[in-house]
Amino acid sequence: MLIGVAAQYRTTGELIRTKIWGLLEPYVKALEAQGAAVVVIPPQAQPRLPEIARRLDGILLPGGVDVDPAHFGEEPIPEMGEVSLERDALELALARHAAEHGIPLLGICRGIQVVNVALGGSLYQDLPAQGFKAVQHYQKSESGVLGHSVEQTAPSPLQSLFPQRFRVNSYHHQALKDLAPGLRSAAVAPDGVVEAVTLEGHPFYLGVQWHPELLPEQWGIFRAFVEAAKQPA
């Protein structure tokens, strides 16, 4: 069972500044615990991506920097953070390919935002600056602490894993605004921010706004993802 994960990056020191493409360990641990093999996909020429994706049983889009608002027709507001054109190009292409070809996909934090933009939706560039101040979406506590509640609002793979209302960690300042055609909200925060989405007619296309890879008690999300990836195409 081969799961492809879009690469994250870190920038090296000041003398020779370059990017190291890789993946934070919690994603690897969460997938390996479900019996999956993991391959990291760095940015590369777009024509090669379909050939890579053809060999995968599932695709995971991890957390990271902001999505360039140019992809949804907006100018950056002052509160927007760092963007990565390389990550955007890679992950938008993977999200569209998975949607078009029925490949199981799991998007986490930035990943849920990428799938929404890839399929034609838009984002709040900064929640506090755009009026969302009632809920702490970028928690100050460490990752094992559950920051706020979410409520399930529609059928999704989450229904067999969690009660209707449950708590999650939270480390984001952007969020889904206009949902892309075909995407359906599956869970929301108390202030109405979309916390989970699914894609109509797709065998498994799930985005969550929190970080379940940091919560072993929520690794059932990865189990459901890997089980979907095991099914014949």
CSV table of C-alpha atoms in Angstrom, one decimal, residues 19-201:
chain,number,residue,atom,x,y,z
A,19,LYS,CA,15.5,24.3,0.6
A,20,ILE,CA,15.5,20.8,2.1
A,21,TRP,CA,12.4,18.9,0.9
A,22,GLY,CA,11.1,16.3,3.2
A,23,LEU,CA,8.3,15.4,5.6
A,24,LEU,CA,7.6,15.9,9.3
A,25,GLU,CA,7.8,12.6,11.2
A,26,PRO,CA,4.3,12.5,12.7
A,27,TYR,CA,2.8,12.0,9.2
A,28,VAL,CA,5.1,9.1,8.6
A,29,LYS,CA,4.3,7.5,11.9
A,30,ALA,CA,0.6,7.9,11.5
A,31,LEU,CA,0.6,6.3,8.1
A,32,GLU,CA,3.1,3.5,9.0
A,33,ALA,CA,0.9,2.6,12.0
A,34,GLN,CA,-1.8,1.7,9.5
A,35,GLY,CA,0.5,-0.5,7.4
A,36,ALA,CA,1.2,2.0,4.6
A,37,ALA,CA,4.4,2.6,2.8
A,38,VAL,CA,5.2,6.3,2.4
A,39,VAL,CA,6.9,8.1,-0.6
A,40,VAL,CA,7.6,11.8,-0.4
A,41,ILE,CA,6.8,13.8,-3.6
A,42,PRO,CA,8.9,17.0,-4.1
A,43,PRO,CA,8.1,19.7,-6.6
A,44,GLN,CA,9.0,18.8,-10.1
A,45,ALA,CA,8.0,19.2,-13.8
A,46,GLN,CA,4.3,19.0,-14.1
A,47,PRO,CA,4.2,16.5,-16.9
A,48,ARG,CA,5.8,13.9,-14.6
A,49,LEU,CA,3.1,14.1,-11.9
A,50,PRO,CA,0.5,11.9,-13.6
A,51,GLU,CA,3.0,9.2,-14.0
A,52,ILE,CA,3.9,9.4,-10.4
A,53,ALA,CA,0.3,9.5,-9.2
A,54,ARG,CA,-0.6,6.5,-11.4
A,55,ARG,CA,1.7,4.4,-9.1
A,56,LEU,CA,0.1,5.6,-5.9
A,57,ASP,CA,-2.8,4.1,-3.9
A,58,GLY,CA,-3.5,7.4,-2.1
A,59,ILE,CA,-2.3,11.0,-1.8
A,60,LEU,CA,-1.8,13.0,1.4
A,61,LEU,CA,-1.5,16.8,1.4
A,62,PRO,CA,0.1,18.0,4.6
A,63,GLY,CA,0.2,21.2,6.6
A,64,GLY,CA,2.4,24.2,5.8
A,65,VAL,CA,2.6,27.8,4.6
A,66,ASP,CA,-0.3,29.9,3.1
A,67,VAL,CA,-1.8,29.4,-0.3
A,68,ASP,CA,-1.1,32.2,-2.7
A,69,PRO,CA,-4.3,34.2,-3.0
A,70,ALA,CA,-3.6,34.8,-6.7
A,71,HIS,CA,-5.0,31.2,-7.2
A,72,PHE,CA,-8.4,32.4,-6.2
A,73,GLY,CA,-8.3,35.9,-7.7
A,74,GLU,CA,-7.4,38.0,-4.7
A,75,GLU,CA,-4.6,40.3,-3.7
A,76,PRO,CA,-2.7,39.5,-0.5
A,77,ILE,CA,-3.9,41.3,2.6
A,78,PRO,CA,-1.2,42.6,5.1
A,79,GLU,CA,-1.8,39.7,7.6
A,80,MET,CA,-1.2,36.9,5.0
A,81,GLY,CA,1.9,34.8,5.7
A,82,GLU,CA,4.6,33.1,3.6
A,83,VAL,CA,3.6,31.4,0.4
A,84,SER,CA,5.4,28.7,-1.6
A,85,LEU,CA,4.8,28.8,-5.4
A,86,GLU,CA,6.5,25.4,-5.7
A,87,ARG,CA,4.3,23.8,-3.1
A,88,ASP,CA,1.2,25.4,-4.6
A,89,ALA,CA,2.0,24.1,-8.1
A,90,LEU,CA,2.6,20.6,-6.9
A,91,GLU,CA,-0.3,20.2,-4.5
A,92,LEU,CA,-2.9,21.9,-6.7
A,93,ALA,CA,-2.0,19.5,-9.5
A,94,LEU,CA,-2.1,16.5,-7.2
A,95,ALA,CA,-5.5,17.6,-5.7
A,96,ARG,CA,-7.0,17.9,-9.1
A,97,HIS,CA,-5.6,14.6,-10.4
A,98,ALA,CA,-6.9,12.8,-7.3
A,99,ALA,CA,-10.4,14.3,-7.8
A,100,GLU,CA,-10.5,13.5,-11.5
A,101,HIS,CA,-9.2,9.9,-11.2
A,102,GLY,CA,-10.9,8.7,-8.0
A,103,ILE,CA,-7.6,8.4,-6.0
A,104,PRO,CA,-8.2,8.5,-2.3
A,105,LEU,CA,-6.9,11.8,-0.8
A,106,LEU,CA,-6.5,13.2,2.7
A,107,GLY,CA,-5.8,16.9,3.1
A,108,ILE,CA,-4.6,18.2,6.5
A,109,CYS,CA,-4.7,21.9,7.5
A,110,ARG,CA,-3.1,23.6,4.5
A,111,GLY,CA,-4.2,20.4,2.6
A,112,ILE,CA,-7.9,21.2,3.1
A,113,GLN,CA,-7.3,24.7,1.8
A,114,VAL,CA,-5.4,23.4,-1.2
A,115,VAL,CA,-8.2,21.1,-2.3
A,116,ASN,CA,-10.7,23.9,-2.0
A,117,VAL,CA,-8.7,26.2,-4.1
A,118,ALA,CA,-7.7,23.5,-6.6
A,119,LEU,CA,-11.4,22.8,-7.3
A,120,GLY,CA,-12.5,26.4,-7.6
A,121,GLY,CA,-13.0,27.7,-4.1
A,122,SER,CA,-11.5,30.5,-2.1
A,123,LEU,CA,-10.0,31.2,1.4
A,124,TYR,CA,-10.1,33.6,4.2
A,125,GLN,CA,-6.5,34.9,4.1
A,126,ASP,CA,-6.5,35.7,7.9
A,127,LEU,CA,-9.3,34.8,10.2
A,128,PRO,CA,-8.9,37.5,12.9
A,129,ALA,CA,-8.4,40.2,10.3
A,130,GLN,CA,-11.5,39.1,8.4
A,131,GLY,CA,-13.8,39.1,11.5
A,132,PHE,CA,-13.4,35.7,13.1
A,133,LYS,CA,-12.3,36.5,16.7
A,134,ALA,CA,-14.6,34.4,18.9
A,135,VAL,CA,-12.6,31.1,18.6
A,136,GLN,CA,-8.8,30.6,18.9
A,137,HIS,CA,-7.9,28.9,15.7
A,138,TYR,CA,-4.2,29.2,16.3
A,139,GLN,CA,-3.9,27.7,19.7
A,140,LYS,CA,-1.1,28.7,22.1
A,141,SER,CA,-0.9,25.3,23.7
A,142,GLU,CA,1.2,22.3,22.6
A,143,SER,CA,-0.1,19.9,20.0
A,144,GLY,CA,-1.5,17.3,22.4
A,145,VAL,CA,-3.9,19.8,23.8
A,146,LEU,CA,-7.3,20.0,22.2
A,147,GLY,CA,-8.0,23.6,21.3
A,148,HIS,CA,-11.7,23.9,20.3
A,149,SER,CA,-14.7,21.8,19.4
A,150,VAL,CA,-16.1,20.9,16.0
A,151,GLU,CA,-19.6,19.7,15.1
A,152,GLN,CA,-20.3,17.2,12.3
A,153,THR,CA,-22.9,18.6,9.9
A,154,ALA,CA,-23.1,16.0,7.1
A,155,PRO,CA,-22.1,12.4,6.3
A,156,SER,CA,-18.4,11.7,6.0
A,157,PRO,CA,-15.8,9.2,7.0
A,158,LEU,CA,-15.6,11.1,10.3
A,159,GLN,CA,-19.0,9.9,11.4
A,160,SER,CA,-17.8,6.4,12.2
A,161,LEU,CA,-14.8,7.7,14.1
A,162,PHE,CA,-16.1,10.5,16.3
A,163,PRO,CA,-19.3,11.7,18.1
A,164,GLN,CA,-21.3,14.5,16.5
A,165,ARG,CA,-19.3,17.1,18.6
A,166,PHE,CA,-15.7,16.5,19.4
A,167,ARG,CA,-12.5,18.5,20.1
A,168,VAL,CA,-9.5,19.1,17.9
A,169,ASN,CA,-6.2,20.9,18.0
A,170,SER,CA,-5.9,24.0,15.8
A,171,TYR,CA,-2.9,25.7,14.2
A,172,HIS,CA,-4.2,27.8,11.3
A,173,HIS,CA,-5.0,31.4,10.5
A,174,GLN,CA,-6.5,30.8,7.0
A,175,ALA,CA,-9.7,28.8,6.3
A,176,LEU,CA,-12.2,27.9,3.6
A,177,LYS,CA,-14.4,30.8,2.4
A,178,ASP,CA,-16.4,29.9,-0.7
A,179,LEU,CA,-16.6,26.1,-1.1
A,180,ALA,CA,-15.6,24.7,-4.5
A,181,PRO,CA,-18.2,23.1,-6.6
A,182,GLY,CA,-18.7,19.5,-5.5
A,183,LEU,CA,-17.2,20.0,-2.0
A,184,ARG,CA,-19.5,19.6,0.9
A,185,SER,CA,-18.9,20.8,4.5
A,186,ALA,CA,-18.8,17.9,6.9
A,187,ALA,CA,-17.8,19.7,10.1
A,188,VAL,CA,-17.7,23.3,11.4
A,189,ALA,CA,-16.2,25.1,14.4
A,190,PRO,CA,-18.4,27.0,16.8
A,191,ASP,CA,-17.9,30.2,14.8
A,192,GLY,CA,-19.0,28.6,11.6
A,193,VAL,CA,-15.5,28.1,10.1
A,194,VAL,CA,-15.4,24.9,7.9
A,195,GLU,CA,-13.3,22.2,9.6
A,196,ALA,CA,-13.9,19.2,7.3
A,197,VAL,CA,-15.0,18.7,3.7
A,198,THR,CA,-15.7,15.8,1.3
A,199,LEU,CA,-16.1,15.6,-2.5
A,200,GLU,CA,-19.4,14.4,-3.8
A,201,GLY,CA,-19.2,11.2,-5.8
